[in-house]
Amino acid sequence: MTSIDAVHVSEPGLVVVEVVAGNETTALAAVAELGERWATSGPSVPWRVPGEPGVRVRTYANVRAPAPYGGAPTVG
């Protein structure tokens, strides 16, 4: 996974959220829930870290902006 760039958190309200869950379904569901509340990038491609438990998914969010159209962004 790429590193978090300063632009991702360059102003108040911008956050990077990395979800760690036991399986992809749970991780993607958690990011979808965030997308129901705020404008997000949608989930990254799930990945695992060798030697560490769980699967990881990252999303970028603007917690000042409501979710567009009242729904979660598409996966991609």
PDB file of N, CA, C and O in Angstrom, residues 16-76:
ATOM      1  N   VAL A  16      -7.534  10.037   6.803  1.00  0.00           N
ATOM      2  CA  VAL A  16      -7.246   8.748   6.188  1.00  0.00           C
ATOM      3  C   VAL A  16      -7.636   7.696   7.219  1.00  0.00           C
ATOM      4  O   VAL A  16      -7.205   7.766   8.372  1.00  0.00           O
ATOM      5  N   VAL A  17      -8.466   6.764   6.804  1.00  0.00           N
ATOM      6  CA  VAL A  17      -8.935   5.720   7.720  1.00  0.00           C
ATOM      7  C   VAL A  17      -8.480   4.378   7.175  1.00  0.00           C
ATOM      8  O   VAL A  17      -8.771   4.038   6.023  1.00  0.00           O
ATOM      9  N   GLU A  18      -7.748   3.641   7.999  1.00  0.00           N
ATOM     10  CA  GLU A  18      -7.332   2.292   7.632  1.00  0.00           C
ATOM     11  C   GLU A  18      -8.090   1.330   8.528  1.00  0.00           C
ATOM     12  O   GLU A  18      -7.982   1.408   9.752  1.00  0.00           O
ATOM     13  N   VAL A  19      -8.877   0.474   7.918  1.00  0.00           N
ATOM     14  CA  VAL A  19      -9.699  -0.492   8.644  1.00  0.00           C
ATOM     15  C   VAL A  19      -8.980  -1.832   8.613  1.00  0.00           C
ATOM     16  O   VAL A  19      -8.525  -2.272   7.558  1.00  0.00           O
ATOM     17  N   VAL A  20      -8.881  -2.473   9.772  1.00  0.00           N
ATOM     18  CA  VAL A  20      -8.327  -3.819   9.862  1.00  0.00           C
ATOM     19  C   VAL A  20      -9.428  -4.713  10.390  1.00  0.00           C
ATOM     20  O   VAL A  20     -10.032  -4.429  11.426  1.00  0.00           O
ATOM     21  N   ALA A  21      -9.734  -5.768   9.653  1.00  0.00           N
ATOM     22  CA  ALA A  21     -10.812  -6.671  10.036  1.00  0.00           C
ATOM     23  C   ALA A  21     -10.386  -8.114   9.763  1.00  0.00           C
ATOM     24  O   ALA A  21      -9.390  -8.361   9.081  1.00  0.00           O
ATOM     25  N   GLY A  22     -11.165  -9.030  10.277  1.00  0.00           N
ATOM     26  CA  GLY A  22     -10.844 -10.447  10.126  1.00  0.00           C
ATOM     27  C   GLY A  22     -11.007 -10.983   8.723  1.00  0.00           C
ATOM     28  O   GLY A  22     -10.413 -11.994   8.367  1.00  0.00           O
ATOM     29  N   ASN A  23     -11.815 -10.287   7.891  1.00  0.00           N
ATOM     30  CA  ASN A  23     -12.022 -10.743   6.521  1.00  0.00           C
ATOM     31  C   ASN A  23     -12.381  -9.552   5.636  1.00  0.00           C
ATOM     32  O   ASN A  23     -12.726  -8.475   6.128  1.00  0.00           O
ATOM     33  N   GLU A  24     -12.297  -9.760   4.314  1.00  0.00           N
ATOM     34  CA  GLU A  24     -12.566  -8.683   3.366  1.00  0.00           C
ATOM     35  C   GLU A  24     -13.984  -8.156   3.468  1.00  0.00           C
ATOM     36  O   GLU A  24     -14.213  -6.946   3.389  1.00  0.00           O
ATOM     37  N   THR A  25     -14.941  -9.038   3.636  1.00  0.00           N
ATOM     38  CA  THR A  25     -16.346  -8.632   3.694  1.00  0.00           C
ATOM     39  C   THR A  25     -16.575  -7.627   4.814  1.00  0.00           C
ATOM     40  O   THR A  25     -17.228  -6.597   4.624  1.00  0.00           O
ATOM     41  N   THR A  26     -16.026  -7.907   5.980  1.00  0.00           N
ATOM     42  CA  THR A  26     -16.194  -7.011   7.126  1.00  0.00           C
ATOM     43  C   THR A  26     -15.478  -5.688   6.892  1.00  0.00           C
ATOM     44  O   THR A  26     -16.027  -4.614   7.186  1.00  0.00           O
ATOM     45  N   ALA A  27     -14.268  -5.731   6.367  1.00  0.00           N
ATOM     46  CA  ALA A  27     -13.508  -4.504   6.122  1.00  0.00           C
ATOM     47  C   ALA A  27     -14.224  -3.614   5.110  1.00  0.00           C
ATOM     48  O   ALA A  27     -14.354  -2.404   5.312  1.00  0.00           O
ATOM     49  N   LEU A  28     -14.717  -4.206   4.027  1.00  0.00           N
ATOM     50  CA  LEU A  28     -15.416  -3.437   3.008  1.00  0.00           C
ATOM     51  C   LEU A  28     -16.739  -2.886   3.538  1.00  0.00           C
ATOM     52  O   LEU A  28     -17.131  -1.759   3.204  1.00  0.00           O
ATOM     53  N   ALA A  29     -17.421  -3.646   4.387  1.00  0.00           N
ATOM     54  CA  ALA A  29     -18.673  -3.168   4.983  1.00  0.00           C
ATOM     55  C   ALA A  29     -18.416  -1.961   5.882  1.00  0.00           C
ATOM     56  O   ALA A  29     -19.203  -1.007   5.897  1.00  0.00           O
ATOM     57  N   ALA A  30     -17.314  -1.977   6.622  1.00  0.00           N
ATOM     58  CA  ALA A  30     -16.987  -0.853   7.498  1.00  0.00           C
ATOM     59  C   ALA A  30     -16.738   0.413   6.680  1.00  0.00           C
ATOM     60  O   ALA A  30     -17.225   1.491   7.027  1.00  0.00           O
ATOM     61  N   VAL A  31     -16.001   0.293   5.590  1.00  0.00           N
ATOM     62  CA  VAL A  31     -15.738   1.449   4.737  1.00  0.00           C
ATOM     63  C   VAL A  31     -17.036   1.928   4.081  1.00  0.00           C
ATOM     64  O   VAL A  31     -17.264   3.134   3.949  1.00  0.00           O
ATOM     65  N   ALA A  32     -17.902   1.012   3.700  1.00  0.00           N
ATOM     66  CA  ALA A  32     -19.191   1.395   3.118  1.00  0.00           C
ATOM     67  C   ALA A  32     -20.018   2.203   4.113  1.00  0.00           C
ATOM     68  O   ALA A  32     -20.689   3.175   3.745  1.00  0.00           O
ATOM     69  N   GLU A  33     -19.964   1.825   5.387  1.00  0.00           N
ATOM     70  CA  GLU A  33     -20.687   2.580   6.421  1.00  0.00           C
ATOM     71  C   GLU A  33     -20.143   3.997   6.539  1.00  0.00           C
ATOM     72  O   GLU A  33     -20.903   4.952   6.693  1.00  0.00           O
ATOM     73  N   LEU A  34     -18.830   4.153   6.471  1.00  0.00           N
ATOM     74  CA  LEU A  34     -18.246   5.499   6.488  1.00  0.00           C
ATOM     75  C   LEU A  34     -18.735   6.305   5.287  1.00  0.00           C
ATOM     76  O   LEU A  34     -19.020   7.499   5.398  1.00  0.00           O
ATOM     77  N   GLY A  35     -18.844   5.639   4.135  1.00  0.00           N
ATOM     78  CA  GLY A  35     -19.312   6.293   2.917  1.00  0.00           C
ATOM     79  C   GLY A  35     -20.767   6.693   2.968  1.00  0.00           C
ATOM     80  O   GLY A  35     -21.214   7.545   2.195  1.00  0.00           O
ATOM     81  N   GLU A  36     -21.532   6.098   3.863  1.00  0.00           N
ATOM     82  CA  GLU A  36     -22.927   6.500   4.045  1.00  0.00           C
ATOM     83  C   GLU A  36     -23.015   7.820   4.803  1.00  0.00           C
ATOM     84  O   GLU A  36     -24.023   8.506   4.741  1.00  0.00           O
ATOM     85  N   ARG A  37     -21.970   8.151   5.530  1.00  0.00           N
ATOM     86  CA  ARG A  37     -21.979   9.351   6.367  1.00  0.00           C
ATOM     87  C   ARG A  37     -21.232  10.529   5.743  1.00  0.00           C
ATOM     88  O   ARG A  37     -21.674  11.657   5.835  1.00  0.00           O
ATOM     89  N   TRP A  38     -20.060  10.262   5.149  1.00  0.00           N
ATOM     90  CA  TRP A  38     -19.208  11.317   4.616  1.00  0.00           C
ATOM     91  C   TRP A  38     -18.795  11.027   3.183  1.00  0.00           C
ATOM     92  O   TRP A  38     -18.881   9.895   2.704  1.00  0.00           O
ATOM     93  N   ALA A  39     -18.278  12.058   2.540  1.00  0.00           N
ATOM     94  CA  ALA A  39     -17.698  11.895   1.209  1.00  0.00           C
ATOM     95  C   ALA A  39     -16.379  11.137   1.365  1.00  0.00           C
ATOM     96  O   ALA A  39     -15.505  11.569   2.113  1.00  0.00           O
ATOM     97  N   THR A  40     -16.258   9.994   0.717  1.00  0.00           N
ATOM     98  CA  THR A  40     -15.035   9.192   0.803  1.00  0.00           C
ATOM     99  C   THR A  40     -14.559   8.805  -0.584  1.00  0.00           C
ATOM    100  O   THR A  40     -15.280   8.939  -1.570  1.00  0.00           O
ATOM    101  N   SER A  41     -13.359   8.273  -0.632  1.00  0.00           N
ATOM    102  CA  SER A  41     -12.800   7.772  -1.884  1.00  0.00           C
ATOM    103  C   SER A  41     -13.322   6.382  -2.207  1.00  0.00           C
ATOM    104  O   SER A  41     -13.065   5.868  -3.287  1.00  0.00           O
ATOM    105  N   GLY A  42     -14.022   5.773  -1.261  1.00  0.00           N
ATOM    106  CA  GLY A  42     -14.371   4.368  -1.407  1.00  0.00           C
ATOM    107  C   GLY A  42     -13.205   3.528  -0.938  1.00  0.00           C
ATOM    108  O   GLY A  42     -12.132   4.056  -0.638  1.00  0.00           O
ATOM    109  N   PRO A  43     -13.389   2.229  -0.858  1.00  0.00           N
ATOM    110  CA  PRO A  43     -12.328   1.382  -0.318  1.00  0.00           C
ATOM    111  C   PRO A  43     -11.190   1.146  -1.301  1.00  0.00           C
ATOM    112  O   PRO A  43     -11.399   1.117  -2.505  1.00  0.00           O
ATOM    113  N   SER A  44     -10.006   0.994  -0.751  1.00  0.00           N
ATOM    114  CA  SER A  44      -8.869   0.578  -1.564  1.00  0.00           C
ATOM    115  C   SER A  44      -9.018  -0.916  -1.850  1.00  0.00           C
ATOM    116  O   SER A  44      -9.921  -1.574  -1.328  1.00  0.00           O
ATOM    117  N   VAL A  45      -8.104  -1.428  -2.615  1.00  0.00           N
ATOM    118  CA  VAL A  45      -8.030  -2.875  -2.793  1.00  0.00           C
ATOM    119  C   VAL A  45      -7.577  -3.465  -1.459  1.00  0.00           C
ATOM    120  O   VAL A  45      -6.607  -2.979  -0.868  1.00  0.00           O
ATOM    121  N   PRO A  46      -8.259  -4.468  -0.951  1.00  0.00           N
ATOM    122  CA  PRO A  46      -7.856  -5.068   0.328  1.00  0.00           C
ATOM    123  C   PRO A  46      -6.447  -5.662   0.240  1.00  0.00           C
ATOM    124  O   PRO A  46      -6.038  -6.169  -0.805  1.00  0.00           O
ATOM    125  N   TRP A  47      -5.701  -5.586   1.349  1.00  0.00           N
ATOM    126  CA  TRP A  47      -4.369  -6.183   1.395  1.00  0.00           C
ATOM    127  C   TRP A  47      -4.099  -6.747   2.773  1.00  0.00           C
ATOM    128  O   TRP A  47      -4.771  -6.430   3.733  1.00  0.00           O
ATOM    129  N   ARG A  48      -3.100  -7.612   2.842  1.00  0.00           N
ATOM    130  CA  ARG A  48      -2.673  -8.218   4.103  1.00  0.00           C
ATOM    131  C   ARG A  48      -1.211  -7.862   4.354  1.00  0.00           C
ATOM    132  O   ARG A  48      -0.448  -7.663   3.420  1.00  0.00           O
ATOM    133  N   VAL A  49      -0.858  -7.789   5.617  1.00  0.00           N
ATOM    134  CA  VAL A  49       0.527  -7.566   6.012  1.00  0.00           C
ATOM    135  C   VAL A  49       1.053  -8.896   6.532  1.00  0.00           C
ATOM    136  O   VAL A  49       0.497  -9.438   7.499  1.00  0.00           O
ATOM    137  N   PRO A  50       2.080  -9.456   5.900  1.00  0.00           N
ATOM    138  CA  PRO A  50       2.609 -10.741   6.346  1.00  0.00           C
ATOM    139  C   PRO A  50       2.966 -10.719   7.841  1.00  0.00           C
ATOM    140  O   PRO A  50       3.584  -9.773   8.330  1.00  0.00           O
ATOM    141  N   GLY A  51       2.532 -11.744   8.542  1.00  0.00           N
ATOM    142  CA  GLY A  51       2.824 -11.867   9.959  1.00  0.00           C
ATOM    143  C   GLY A  51       1.852 -11.134  10.867  1.00  0.00           C
ATOM    144  O   GLY A  51       1.958 -11.235  12.087  1.00  0.00           O
ATOM    145  N   GLU A  52       0.928 -10.361  10.296  1.00  0.00           N
ATOM    146  CA  GLU A  52      -0.062  -9.645  11.095  1.00  0.00           C
ATOM    147  C   GLU A  52      -1.456 -10.181  10.759  1.00  0.00           C
ATOM    148  O   GLU A  52      -1.728 -10.550   9.621  1.00  0.00           O
ATOM    149  N   PRO A  53      -2.333 -10.216  11.760  1.00  0.00           N
ATOM    150  CA  PRO A  53      -3.677 -10.753  11.512  1.00  0.00           C
ATOM    151  C   PRO A  53      -4.534  -9.787  10.704  1.00  0.00           C
ATOM    152  O   PRO A  53      -4.303  -8.574  10.688  1.00  0.00           O
ATOM    153  N   GLY A  54      -5.519 -10.330  10.024  1.00  0.00           N
ATOM    154  CA  GLY A  54      -6.547  -9.532   9.374  1.00  0.00           C
ATOM    155  C   GLY A  54      -6.209  -9.035   7.988  1.00  0.00           C
ATOM    156  O   GLY A  54      -5.127  -9.236   7.458  1.00  0.00           O
ATOM    157  N   VAL A  55      -7.203  -8.414   7.416  1.00  0.00           N
ATOM    158  CA  VAL A  55      -7.100  -7.786   6.100  1.00  0.00           C
ATOM    159  C   VAL A  55      -7.300  -6.289   6.297  1.00  0.00           C
ATOM    160  O   VAL A  55      -8.028  -5.866   7.186  1.00  0.00           O
ATOM    161  N   ARG A  56      -6.625  -5.497   5.474  1.00  0.00           N
ATOM    162  CA  ARG A  56      -6.681  -4.039   5.614  1.00  0.00           C
ATOM    163  C   ARG A  56      -7.328  -3.407   4.385  1.00  0.00           C
ATOM    164  O   ARG A  56      -7.145  -3.882   3.261  1.00  0.00           O
ATOM    165  N   VAL A  57      -8.039  -2.318   4.637  1.00  0.00           N
ATOM    166  CA  VAL A  57      -8.641  -1.512   3.582  1.00  0.00           C
ATOM    167  C   VAL A  57      -8.476  -0.057   3.999  1.00  0.00           C
ATOM    168  O   VAL A  57      -8.633   0.266   5.181  1.00  0.00           O
ATOM    169  N   ARG A  58      -8.151   0.804   3.065  1.00  0.00           N
ATOM    170  CA  ARG A  58      -7.974   2.218   3.377  1.00  0.00           C
ATOM    171  C   ARG A  58      -9.001   3.039   2.605  1.00  0.00           C
ATOM    172  O   ARG A  58      -9.373   2.709   1.491  1.00  0.00           O
ATOM    173  N   THR A  59      -9.435   4.135   3.223  1.00  0.00           N
ATOM    174  CA  THR A  59     -10.286   5.108   2.545  1.00  0.00           C
ATOM    175  C   THR A  59      -9.854   6.503   2.948  1.00  0.00           C
ATOM    176  O   THR A  59      -9.293   6.694   4.031  1.00  0.00           O
ATOM    177  N   TYR A  60     -10.081   7.437   2.069  1.00  0.00           N
ATOM    178  CA  TYR A  60      -9.811   8.842   2.333  1.00  0.00           C
ATOM    179  C   TYR A  60     -11.164   9.523   2.464  1.00  0.00           C
ATOM    180  O   TYR A  60     -12.057   9.301   1.641  1.00  0.00           O
ATOM    181  N   ALA A  61     -11.338  10.344   3.489  1.00  0.00           N
ATOM    182  CA  ALA A  61     -12.645  10.950   3.737  1.00  0.00           C
ATOM    183  C   ALA A  61     -12.517  12.430   4.052  1.00  0.00           C
ATOM    184  O   ALA A  61     -11.516  12.888   4.579  1.00  0.00           O
ATOM    185  N   ASN A  62     -13.593  13.137   3.729  1.00  0.00           N
ATOM    186  CA  ASN A  62     -13.750  14.535   4.114  1.00  0.00           C
ATOM    187  C   ASN A  62     -14.910  14.560   5.094  1.00  0.00           C
ATOM    188  O   ASN A  62     -16.071  14.461   4.683  1.00  0.00           O
ATOM    189  N   VAL A  63     -14.615  14.660   6.374  1.00  0.00           N
ATOM    190  CA  VAL A  63     -15.666  14.563   7.389  1.00  0.00           C
ATOM    191  C   VAL A  63     -16.487  15.843   7.495  1.00  0.00           C
ATOM    192  O   VAL A  63     -17.443  15.893   8.263  1.00  0.00           O
ATOM    193  N   ARG A  64     -16.154  16.853   6.707  1.00  0.00           N
ATOM    194  CA  ARG A  64     -16.969  18.065   6.655  1.00  0.00           C
ATOM    195  C   ARG A  64     -18.033  17.974   5.579  1.00  0.00           C
ATOM    196  O   ARG A  64     -18.970  18.754   5.555  1.00  0.00           O
ATOM    197  N   ALA A  65     -17.878  17.032   4.655  1.00  0.00           N
ATOM    198  CA  ALA A  65     -18.799  16.915   3.526  1.00  0.00           C
ATOM    199  C   ALA A  65     -19.680  15.677   3.670  1.00  0.00           C
ATOM    200  O   ALA A  65     -19.175  14.585   3.915  1.00  0.00           O
ATOM    201  N   PRO A  66     -20.991  15.844   3.525  1.00  0.00           N
ATOM    202  CA  PRO A  66     -21.870  14.676   3.596  1.00  0.00           C
ATOM    203  C   PRO A  66     -21.663  13.768   2.390  1.00  0.00           C
ATOM    204  O   PRO A  66     -21.138  14.192   1.366  1.00  0.00           O
ATOM    205  N   ALA A  67     -22.072  12.534   2.536  1.00  0.00           N
ATOM    206  CA  ALA A  67     -21.968  11.575   1.436  1.00  0.00           C
ATOM    207  C   ALA A  67     -22.759  12.089   0.235  1.00  0.00           C
ATOM    208  O   ALA A  67     -23.880  12.553   0.383  1.00  0.00           O
ATOM    209  N   PRO A  68     -22.172  12.042  -0.946  1.00  0.00           N
ATOM    210  CA  PRO A  68     -22.899  12.502  -2.129  1.00  0.00           C
ATOM    211  C   PRO A  68     -24.080  11.581  -2.421  1.00  0.00           C
ATOM    212  O   PRO A  68     -23.964  10.357  -2.326  1.00  0.00           O
ATOM    213  N   TYR A  69     -25.198  12.148  -2.724  1.00  0.00           N
ATOM    214  CA  TYR A  69     -26.392  11.404  -3.088  1.00  0.00           C
ATOM    215  C   TYR A  69     -26.894  10.491  -1.986  1.00  0.00           C
ATOM    216  O   TYR A  69     -27.662   9.577  -2.238  1.00  0.00           O
ATOM    217  N   GLY A  70     -26.415  10.665  -0.760  1.00  0.00           N
ATOM    218  CA  GLY A  70     -26.906   9.882   0.355  1.00  0.00           C
ATOM    219  C   GLY A  70     -26.529   8.415   0.306  1.00  0.00           C
ATOM    220  O   GLY A  70     -27.122   7.598   0.975  1.00  0.00           O
ATOM    221  N   GLY A  71     -25.515   8.057  -0.473  1.00  0.00           N
ATOM    222  CA  GLY A  71     -25.150   6.652  -0.558  1.00  0.00           C
ATOM    223  C   GLY A  71     -23.649   6.457  -0.567  1.00  0.00           C
ATOM    224  O   GLY A  71     -22.886   7.399  -0.670  1.00  0.00           O
ATOM    225  N   ALA A  72     -23.261   5.207  -0.431  1.00  0.00           N
ATOM    226  CA  ALA A  72     -21.844   4.862  -0.392  1.00  0.00           C
ATOM    227  C   ALA A  72     -21.238   4.954  -1.780  1.00  0.00           C
ATOM    228  O   ALA A  72     -21.911   4.711  -2.781  1.00  0.00           O
ATOM    229  N   PRO A  73     -19.973   5.314  -1.864  1.00  0.00           N
ATOM    230  CA  PRO A  73     -19.293   5.341  -3.153  1.00  0.00           C
ATOM    231  C   PRO A  73     -19.089   3.928  -3.685  1.00  0.00           C
ATOM    232  O   PRO A  73     -19.168   2.963  -2.938  1.00  0.00           O
ATOM    233  N   THR A  74     -18.848   3.833  -4.957  1.00  0.00           N
ATOM    234  CA  THR A  74     -18.616   2.519  -5.549  1.00  0.00           C
ATOM    235  C   THR A  74     -17.227   2.027  -5.196  1.00  0.00           C
ATOM    236  O   THR A  74     -16.318   2.808  -4.941  1.00  0.00           O
ATOM    237  N   VAL A  75     -17.062   0.719  -5.190  1.00  0.00           N
ATOM    238  CA  VAL A  75     -15.758   0.115  -4.911  1.00  0.00           C
ATOM    239  C   VAL A  75     -14.865   0.360  -6.113  1.00  0.00           C
ATOM    240  O   VAL A  75     -15.272   0.202  -7.246  1.00  0.00           O
ATOM    241  N   GLY A  76     -13.622   0.743  -5.846  1.00  0.00           N
ATOM    242  CA  GLY A  76     -12.728   0.921  -6.966  1.00  0.00           C
ATOM    243  C   GLY A  76     -11.626   1.792  -6.630  1.00  0.00           C
ATOM    244  O   GLY A  76     -10.679   2.045  -7.158  1.00  0.00           O
TER     245      GLY A  76
END
